[in-house]
Short mmCIF file of N, CA and C in Angstrom, two decimals:
data_model
loop_
_atom_site.label_atom_id
_atom_site.label_comp_id
_atom_site.label_asym_id
_atom_site.label_seq_id
_atom_site.Cartn_x
_atom_site.Cartn_y
_atom_site.Cartn_z
N MET I 221 0.89 -1.21 0.01
CA MET I 221 0.02 0.02 0.02
C MET I 221 0.90 1.24 -0.01
N THR I 222 0.54 2.21 -0.80
CA THR I 222 1.24 3.49 -0.75
C THR I 222 1.06 4.26 0.52
N VAL I 223 2.13 4.72 0.95
CA VAL I 223 2.11 5.57 2.23
C VAL I 223 2.71 6.97 1.92
N TYR I 224 1.91 7.99 2.40
CA TYR I 224 2.36 9.37 2.24
C TYR I 224 2.62 9.90 3.66
N VAL I 225 3.70 10.64 3.84
CA VAL I 225 3.87 11.43 5.00
C VAL I 225 3.37 12.89 4.60
N VAL I 226 2.34 13.31 5.34
CA VAL I 226 1.77 14.64 5.08
C VAL I 226 2.24 15.63 6.03
N ASP I 227 2.65 16.80 5.56
CA ASP I 227 3.05 17.87 6.47
C ASP I 227 1.84 18.78 6.78
N ALA I 228 2.12 19.74 7.64
CA ALA I 228 1.01 20.58 8.05
C ALA I 228 0.43 21.41 6.86
N SER I 229 1.18 21.70 5.88
CA SER I 229 0.62 22.41 4.73
C SER I 229 -0.48 21.65 3.97
N VAL I 230 -0.40 20.33 4.11
CA VAL I 230 -1.46 19.46 3.50
C VAL I 230 -2.50 19.25 4.56
N SER I 231 -2.19 18.86 5.78
CA SER I 231 -3.09 18.57 6.81
C SER I 231 -4.06 19.74 7.07
N SER I 232 -3.54 20.96 7.06
CA SER I 232 -4.38 22.15 7.32
C SER I 232 -5.40 22.29 6.19
N ARG I 233 -5.11 21.89 5.05
CA ARG I 233 -5.99 21.97 3.89
C ARG I 233 -7.11 20.96 4.00
N PHE I 234 -7.01 19.95 4.86
CA PHE I 234 -8.10 19.03 5.08
C PHE I 234 -9.25 19.81 5.82
N LEU I 235 -8.85 20.87 6.51
CA LEU I 235 -9.78 21.60 7.37
C LEU I 235 -10.16 22.98 6.99
N LEU I 236 -9.28 23.69 6.25
CA LEU I 236 -9.55 25.02 5.85
C LEU I 236 -9.58 25.23 4.33
N VAL I 237 -10.33 26.13 3.90
CA VAL I 237 -10.33 26.45 2.44
C VAL I 237 -9.14 27.35 2.13
N GLU I 238 -8.26 26.72 1.34
CA GLU I 238 -7.04 27.33 0.90
C GLU I 238 -6.86 26.94 -0.50
N ASP I 239 -5.81 27.51 -1.12
CA ASP I 239 -5.43 27.03 -2.44
C ASP I 239 -5.11 25.52 -2.35
N LEU I 240 -5.36 24.76 -3.37
CA LEU I 240 -5.10 23.34 -3.38
C LEU I 240 -5.96 22.55 -2.44
N ALA I 241 -7.03 23.13 -1.94
CA ALA I 241 -7.88 22.45 -1.01
C ALA I 241 -8.60 21.24 -1.73
N GLU I 242 -8.88 21.40 -2.95
CA GLU I 242 -9.54 20.36 -3.71
C GLU I 242 -8.63 19.05 -3.75
N GLU I 243 -7.37 19.36 -4.02
CA GLU I 243 -6.43 18.19 -4.05
C GLU I 243 -6.26 17.63 -2.65
N ALA I 244 -6.25 18.45 -1.69
CA ALA I 244 -6.12 17.87 -0.29
C ALA I 244 -7.35 17.05 0.08
N ILE I 245 -8.52 17.46 -0.31
CA ILE I 245 -9.73 16.75 0.05
C ILE I 245 -9.72 15.38 -0.71
N SER I 246 -9.15 15.39 -1.97
CA SER I 246 -8.96 14.17 -2.73
C SER I 246 -8.04 13.15 -1.95
N ILE I 247 -7.01 13.72 -1.35
CA ILE I 247 -6.05 12.97 -0.60
C ILE I 247 -6.81 12.34 0.62
N LEU I 248 -7.50 13.18 1.29
CA LEU I 248 -8.30 12.82 2.48
C LEU I 248 -9.29 11.63 2.14
N GLU I 249 -10.04 11.85 1.07
CA GLU I 249 -11.04 10.87 0.67
C GLU I 249 -10.28 9.56 0.33
N GLY I 250 -9.21 9.57 -0.35
CA GLY I 250 -8.45 8.37 -0.64
C GLY I 250 -8.00 7.63 0.64
N PHE I 251 -7.54 8.37 1.64
CA PHE I 251 -7.17 7.81 2.87
C PHE I 251 -8.35 7.19 3.58
N LEU I 252 -9.44 7.89 3.62
CA LEU I 252 -10.66 7.38 4.28
C LEU I 252 -11.22 6.16 3.56
N GLU I 253 -11.05 6.01 2.27
CA GLU I 253 -11.54 4.92 1.47
C GLU I 253 -10.53 3.76 1.51
N GLY I 254 -9.37 3.93 2.20
CA GLY I 254 -8.36 2.89 2.33
C GLY I 254 -7.51 2.67 1.07
N LYS I 255 -7.48 3.71 0.16
CA LYS I 255 -6.61 3.54 -1.00
C LYS I 255 -5.11 3.65 -0.72
N PHE I 256 -4.79 4.35 0.30
CA PHE I 256 -3.42 4.53 0.77
C PHE I 256 -3.37 5.01 2.22
N ASP I 257 -2.23 4.99 2.81
CA ASP I 257 -2.16 5.38 4.22
C ASP I 257 -1.46 6.72 4.32
N LEU I 258 -1.86 7.47 5.37
CA LEU I 258 -1.24 8.72 5.70
C LEU I 258 -0.57 8.62 7.04
N ARG I 259 0.57 9.22 7.15
CA ARG I 259 1.33 9.26 8.40
C ARG I 259 1.93 10.64 8.54
N ALA I 260 2.28 10.96 9.79
CA ALA I 260 2.87 12.24 10.11
C ALA I 260 3.62 12.18 11.41
N PRO I 261 4.63 13.00 11.57
CA PRO I 261 5.26 13.07 12.92
C PRO I 261 4.27 13.80 13.89
N ARG I 262 4.35 13.54 15.14
CA ARG I 262 3.53 14.15 16.14
C ARG I 262 3.49 15.70 15.99
N LEU I 263 4.55 16.25 15.45
CA LEU I 263 4.61 17.70 15.25
C LEU I 263 3.33 18.18 14.47
N ALA I 264 2.80 17.36 13.61
CA ALA I 264 1.70 17.85 12.73
C ALA I 264 0.48 18.24 13.60
N ILE I 265 0.25 17.63 14.71
CA ILE I 265 -0.82 17.93 15.60
C ILE I 265 -0.66 19.42 16.11
N TYR I 266 0.51 19.66 16.48
CA TYR I 266 0.82 21.08 17.07
C TYR I 266 0.72 22.09 15.93
N GLU I 267 1.18 21.77 14.76
CA GLU I 267 1.17 22.73 13.66
C GLU I 267 -0.28 22.97 13.17
N VAL I 268 -1.09 21.93 13.10
CA VAL I 268 -2.48 22.03 12.73
C VAL I 268 -3.23 22.88 13.73
N GLY I 269 -2.95 22.60 15.05
CA GLY I 269 -3.59 23.36 16.11
C GLY I 269 -3.25 24.82 16.00
N ASN I 270 -2.02 25.13 15.72
CA ASN I 270 -1.56 26.52 15.59
C ASN I 270 -2.17 27.15 14.31
N THR I 271 -2.34 26.45 13.25
CA THR I 271 -2.93 26.96 12.04
C THR I 271 -4.45 27.35 12.37
N LEU I 272 -5.10 26.51 13.12
CA LEU I 272 -6.53 26.77 13.44
C LEU I 272 -6.53 28.04 14.37
N TRP I 273 -5.65 28.06 15.35
CA TRP I 273 -5.60 29.26 16.27
C TRP I 273 -5.46 30.51 15.44
N LYS I 274 -4.50 30.47 14.47
CA LYS I 274 -4.31 31.64 13.64
C LYS I 274 -5.56 31.98 12.80
N ALA I 275 -6.20 31.00 12.33
CA ALA I 275 -7.42 31.22 11.52
C ALA I 275 -8.50 31.93 12.41
N VAL I 276 -8.63 31.58 13.67
CA VAL I 276 -9.53 32.25 14.54
C VAL I 276 -9.10 33.69 14.81
N ARG I 277 -7.79 33.85 15.08
CA ARG I 277 -7.29 35.18 15.36
C ARG I 277 -7.47 36.14 14.16
N GLN I 278 -7.43 35.61 12.96
CA GLN I 278 -7.58 36.36 11.71
C GLN I 278 -9.04 36.60 11.30
N GLY I 279 -9.92 35.92 12.08
CA GLY I 279 -11.37 36.05 11.82
C GLY I 279 -11.89 35.24 10.70
N PHE I 280 -11.13 34.18 10.29
CA PHE I 280 -11.56 33.30 9.20
C PHE I 280 -12.56 32.25 9.65
N ILE I 281 -12.42 31.83 10.89
CA ILE I 281 -13.35 30.81 11.43
C ILE I 281 -13.59 31.21 12.93
N SER I 282 -14.70 30.74 13.47
CA SER I 282 -14.92 30.98 14.85
C SER I 282 -14.20 30.02 15.81
N ARG I 283 -14.27 30.31 17.03
CA ARG I 283 -13.58 29.47 18.00
C ARG I 283 -14.23 28.06 18.00
N GLY I 284 -15.53 28.01 17.99
CA GLY I 284 -16.25 26.82 17.84
C GLY I 284 -15.91 25.96 16.68
N GLU I 285 -15.80 26.63 15.55
CA GLU I 285 -15.43 25.89 14.31
C GLU I 285 -13.98 25.34 14.42
N ALA I 286 -13.13 26.14 15.04
CA ALA I 286 -11.74 25.67 15.25
C ALA I 286 -11.72 24.42 16.09
N VAL I 287 -12.39 24.42 17.14
CA VAL I 287 -12.42 23.27 18.09
C VAL I 287 -13.00 22.04 17.33
N GLN I 288 -14.12 22.22 16.57
CA GLN I 288 -14.74 21.16 15.86
C GLN I 288 -13.78 20.60 14.79
N LYS I 289 -13.10 21.49 14.06
CA LYS I 289 -12.17 21.06 13.01
C LYS I 289 -10.99 20.28 13.63
N PHE I 290 -10.46 20.77 14.79
CA PHE I 290 -9.36 20.09 15.38
C PHE I 290 -9.77 18.72 15.91
N SER I 291 -10.94 18.64 16.44
CA SER I 291 -11.48 17.30 16.94
C SER I 291 -11.58 16.31 15.77
N TYR I 292 -12.09 16.85 14.59
CA TYR I 292 -12.16 16.02 13.42
C TYR I 292 -10.83 15.55 12.96
N PHE I 293 -9.84 16.42 12.98
CA PHE I 293 -8.46 16.12 12.58
C PHE I 293 -7.97 14.97 13.46
N LEU I 294 -8.10 15.12 14.83
CA LEU I 294 -7.54 14.13 15.71
C LEU I 294 -8.40 12.80 15.48
N ASP I 295 -9.60 12.82 15.18
CA ASP I 295 -10.37 11.58 14.92
C ASP I 295 -9.91 10.88 13.69
N LEU I 296 -9.21 11.56 12.82
CA LEU I 296 -8.67 10.87 11.62
C LEU I 296 -7.65 9.79 11.96
N ARG I 297 -7.07 9.98 13.10
CA ARG I 297 -6.05 9.04 13.60
C ARG I 297 -4.98 8.70 12.64
N ILE I 298 -4.43 9.82 12.07
CA ILE I 298 -3.27 9.61 11.19
C ILE I 298 -2.10 9.08 12.01
N CYS I 299 -1.59 7.96 11.54
CA CYS I 299 -0.56 7.24 12.32
C CYS I 299 0.66 8.11 12.58
N SER I 300 1.11 8.23 13.78
CA SER I 300 2.23 9.11 14.13
C SER I 300 3.59 8.36 13.97
N ILE I 301 4.52 9.14 13.43
CA ILE I 301 5.92 8.58 13.24
C ILE I 301 6.71 9.16 14.39
N GLU I 302 7.31 8.28 15.16
CA GLU I 302 8.15 8.79 16.28
C GLU I 302 9.64 8.70 15.84
N LEU I 303 10.37 9.78 16.18
CA LEU I 303 11.79 9.81 15.92
C LEU I 303 12.56 9.63 17.22
N ASP I 304 13.76 9.09 17.06
CA ASP I 304 14.56 8.90 18.33
C ASP I 304 15.57 10.05 18.39
N GLU I 305 16.33 10.08 19.44
CA GLU I 305 17.32 11.20 19.68
C GLU I 305 18.29 11.29 18.51
N ARG I 306 18.81 10.21 18.03
CA ARG I 306 19.71 10.31 16.90
C ARG I 306 19.08 10.88 15.66
N GLU I 307 17.82 10.53 15.46
CA GLU I 307 17.14 11.04 14.24
C GLU I 307 16.90 12.55 14.40
N TYR I 308 16.62 13.00 15.64
CA TYR I 308 16.37 14.41 15.86
C TYR I 308 17.69 15.20 15.62
N GLU I 309 18.81 14.61 15.96
CA GLU I 309 20.10 15.20 15.65
C GLU I 309 20.28 15.29 14.15
N GLY I 310 19.90 14.25 13.45
CA GLY I 310 19.97 14.23 11.92
C GLY I 310 19.02 15.34 11.34
N VAL I 311 17.93 15.55 12.02
CA VAL I 311 17.06 16.63 11.55
C VAL I 311 17.74 17.96 11.58
N LEU I 312 18.49 18.20 12.72
CA LEU I 312 19.16 19.49 12.82
C LEU I 312 20.20 19.65 11.79
N GLU I 313 21.01 18.54 11.58
CA GLU I 313 22.04 18.54 10.54
C GLU I 313 21.50 18.93 9.18
N TRP I 314 20.41 18.19 8.82
CA TRP I 314 19.72 18.44 7.50
C TRP I 314 19.21 19.80 7.41
N SER I 315 18.56 20.30 8.46
CA SER I 315 18.03 21.72 8.39
C SER I 315 19.10 22.73 8.21
N ILE I 316 20.23 22.54 8.87
CA ILE I 316 21.31 23.46 8.65
C ILE I 316 21.92 23.35 7.27
N GLU I 317 22.11 22.16 6.83
CA GLU I 317 22.68 21.93 5.51
C GLU I 317 21.78 22.50 4.38
N LYS I 318 20.46 22.30 4.48
CA LYS I 318 19.54 22.74 3.50
C LYS I 318 18.99 24.15 3.71
N ASN I 319 19.30 24.76 4.88
CA ASN I 319 18.68 26.08 5.22
C ASN I 319 17.22 25.97 5.19
N ALA I 320 16.70 24.93 5.90
CA ALA I 320 15.28 24.63 6.07
C ALA I 320 14.94 24.74 7.56
N THR I 321 13.70 25.06 7.89
CA THR I 321 13.34 25.11 9.27
C THR I 321 13.48 23.70 9.90
N TYR I 322 13.68 23.72 11.15
CA TYR I 322 13.81 22.48 11.91
C TYR I 322 12.45 21.69 11.78
N TYR I 323 11.31 22.48 11.87
CA TYR I 323 10.04 21.84 11.80
C TYR I 323 9.84 21.18 10.46
N ASP I 324 10.12 21.84 9.40
CA ASP I 324 9.99 21.21 8.03
C ASP I 324 10.89 19.97 7.95
N SER I 325 12.11 20.10 8.46
CA SER I 325 13.05 19.02 8.37
C SER I 325 12.59 17.76 9.05
N ILE I 326 11.79 17.89 10.12
CA ILE I 326 11.19 16.73 10.81
C ILE I 326 10.41 15.83 9.87
N TYR I 327 9.67 16.53 8.95
CA TYR I 327 8.80 15.76 8.00
C TYR I 327 9.74 14.98 7.04
N VAL I 328 10.82 15.56 6.63
CA VAL I 328 11.78 14.92 5.83
C VAL I 328 12.41 13.66 6.44
N MET I 329 12.79 13.82 7.69
CA MET I 329 13.32 12.71 8.42
C MET I 329 12.32 11.60 8.68
N ALA I 330 11.10 12.04 8.96
CA ALA I 330 10.07 11.01 9.12
C ALA I 330 9.83 10.27 7.84
N SER I 331 9.84 10.93 6.71
CA SER I 331 9.70 10.26 5.47
C SER I 331 10.83 9.23 5.16
N LYS I 332 12.02 9.67 5.44
CA LYS I 332 13.20 8.85 5.32
C LYS I 332 13.06 7.64 6.20
N LYS I 333 12.65 7.85 7.49
CA LYS I 333 12.60 6.72 8.41
C LYS I 333 11.67 5.59 7.94
N ILE I 334 10.60 5.94 7.36
CA ILE I 334 9.61 4.84 7.02
C ILE I 334 9.64 4.62 5.48
N GLY I 335 10.48 5.29 4.75
CA GLY I 335 10.58 5.04 3.36
C GLY I 335 9.32 5.44 2.49
N ALA I 336 8.67 6.52 2.97
CA ALA I 336 7.43 6.93 2.36
C ALA I 336 7.71 8.21 1.57
N THR I 337 6.74 8.58 0.68
CA THR I 337 6.75 9.80 -0.08
C THR I 337 6.24 10.91 0.75
N LEU I 338 7.06 12.04 0.81
CA LEU I 338 6.58 13.27 1.52
C LEU I 338 5.61 13.99 0.60
N LEU I 339 4.43 14.31 1.15
CA LEU I 339 3.43 15.07 0.38
C LEU I 339 3.28 16.43 1.05
N THR I 340 3.56 17.46 0.30
CA THR I 340 3.64 18.81 0.81
C THR I 340 2.97 19.81 -0.17
N ALA I 341 2.49 20.88 0.37
CA ALA I 341 2.01 22.05 -0.47
C ALA I 341 2.97 23.22 -0.30
N ASP I 342 4.06 22.99 0.44
CA ASP I 342 5.11 23.97 0.69
C ASP I 342 6.16 23.97 -0.44
N ASP I 343 6.11 24.98 -1.27
CA ASP I 343 7.06 25.02 -2.42
C ASP I 343 8.52 24.91 -2.03
N GLU I 344 8.83 25.67 -1.00
CA GLU I 344 10.26 25.64 -0.61
C GLU I 344 10.74 24.30 0.00
N LEU I 345 9.87 23.71 0.79
CA LEU I 345 10.22 22.42 1.35
C LEU I 345 10.28 21.36 0.22
N TYR I 346 9.35 21.40 -0.72
CA TYR I 346 9.33 20.46 -1.79
C TYR I 346 10.66 20.52 -2.57
N GLU I 347 11.06 21.73 -2.91
CA GLU I 347 12.32 21.89 -3.68
C GLU I 347 13.49 21.41 -2.95
N LYS I 348 13.60 21.59 -1.59
CA LYS I 348 14.66 21.09 -0.86
C LYS I 348 14.72 19.66 -0.62
N ALA I 349 13.52 19.02 -0.53
CA ALA I 349 13.38 17.63 -0.21
C ALA I 349 13.46 16.72 -1.45
N LYS I 350 12.97 17.21 -2.60
CA LYS I 350 12.83 16.27 -3.73
C LYS I 350 14.10 15.62 -4.17
N GLY I 351 15.24 16.12 -3.95
CA GLY I 351 16.52 15.46 -4.34
C GLY I 351 16.93 14.45 -3.29
N GLU I 352 16.37 14.48 -2.12
CA GLU I 352 16.82 13.66 -0.98
C GLU I 352 15.93 12.49 -0.79
N ILE I 353 14.62 12.65 -0.96
CA ILE I 353 13.64 11.65 -0.68
C ILE I 353 12.54 11.69 -1.75
N PRO I 354 11.75 10.67 -1.88
CA PRO I 354 10.54 10.79 -2.71
C PRO I 354 9.69 11.84 -2.18
N ALA I 355 9.39 12.82 -3.00
CA ALA I 355 8.56 13.91 -2.59
C ALA I 355 7.55 14.25 -3.66
N LEU I 356 6.36 14.68 -3.25
CA LEU I 356 5.29 15.05 -4.26
C LEU I 356 4.64 16.29 -3.81
N HIS I 357 4.49 17.28 -4.66
CA HIS I 357 3.83 18.49 -4.32
C HIS I 357 2.34 18.30 -4.50
N LEU I 358 1.59 18.86 -3.53
CA LEU I 358 0.13 18.61 -3.57
C LEU I 358 -0.47 19.06 -4.89
N ARG I 359 0.12 20.10 -5.58
CA ARG I 359 -0.49 20.56 -6.84
C ARG I 359 -0.35 19.49 -7.92
N ASP I 360 0.55 18.54 -7.74
CA ASP I 360 0.82 17.51 -8.73
C ASP I 360 0.11 16.22 -8.39
N TYR I 361 -0.61 16.19 -7.33
CA TYR I 361 -1.16 14.94 -6.86
C TYR I 361 -2.06 14.25 -7.86
N ARG I 362 -2.99 15.07 -8.53
CA ARG I 362 -3.94 14.49 -9.50
C ARG I 362 -3.23 13.75 -10.61
N LYS I 363 -2.07 14.19 -10.93
CA LYS I 363 -1.32 13.57 -12.06
C LYS I 363 -0.89 12.09 -11.66
N TYR I 364 -0.80 11.86 -10.36
CA TYR I 364 -0.44 10.58 -9.81
C TYR I 364 -1.55 9.86 -9.06
N GLU I 365 -2.79 10.40 -9.22
CA GLU I 365 -3.90 9.91 -8.46
C GLU I 365 -4.05 8.38 -8.60
N HIS I 366 -4.39 7.74 -7.57
CA HIS I 366 -4.52 6.30 -7.52
C HIS I 366 -5.91 5.88 -8.02
#
């Protein structure tokens, strides 16, 4: 079965209307139908929560909507990828080498760890990761749809 590691730029699009939301919903539907598996490091929970907080602060959604959307996200039970101390050190090395945020680099290491394709809507992360690991930009998903 195909496994994708989804970063927060994809996960947040499961919940909020943003560019590429249609592609994100297609990913979510495929996951819910059992066509492929989605995984993410635990960091994704914090990043999605922060994205929803920001959406409330900016007046895009209400507090109640944010809580409901976050609960839905948690109920998806996207399998968490745990990294060990050595892998976290590798994350720091990669982030320094590639001039990428430590947070973004965690998704790269998680993808490496389980041998899965990183799925992102983050242009900069995609460009840095694609030469290192299998990576797919969300905008290109339909070209590879299952």
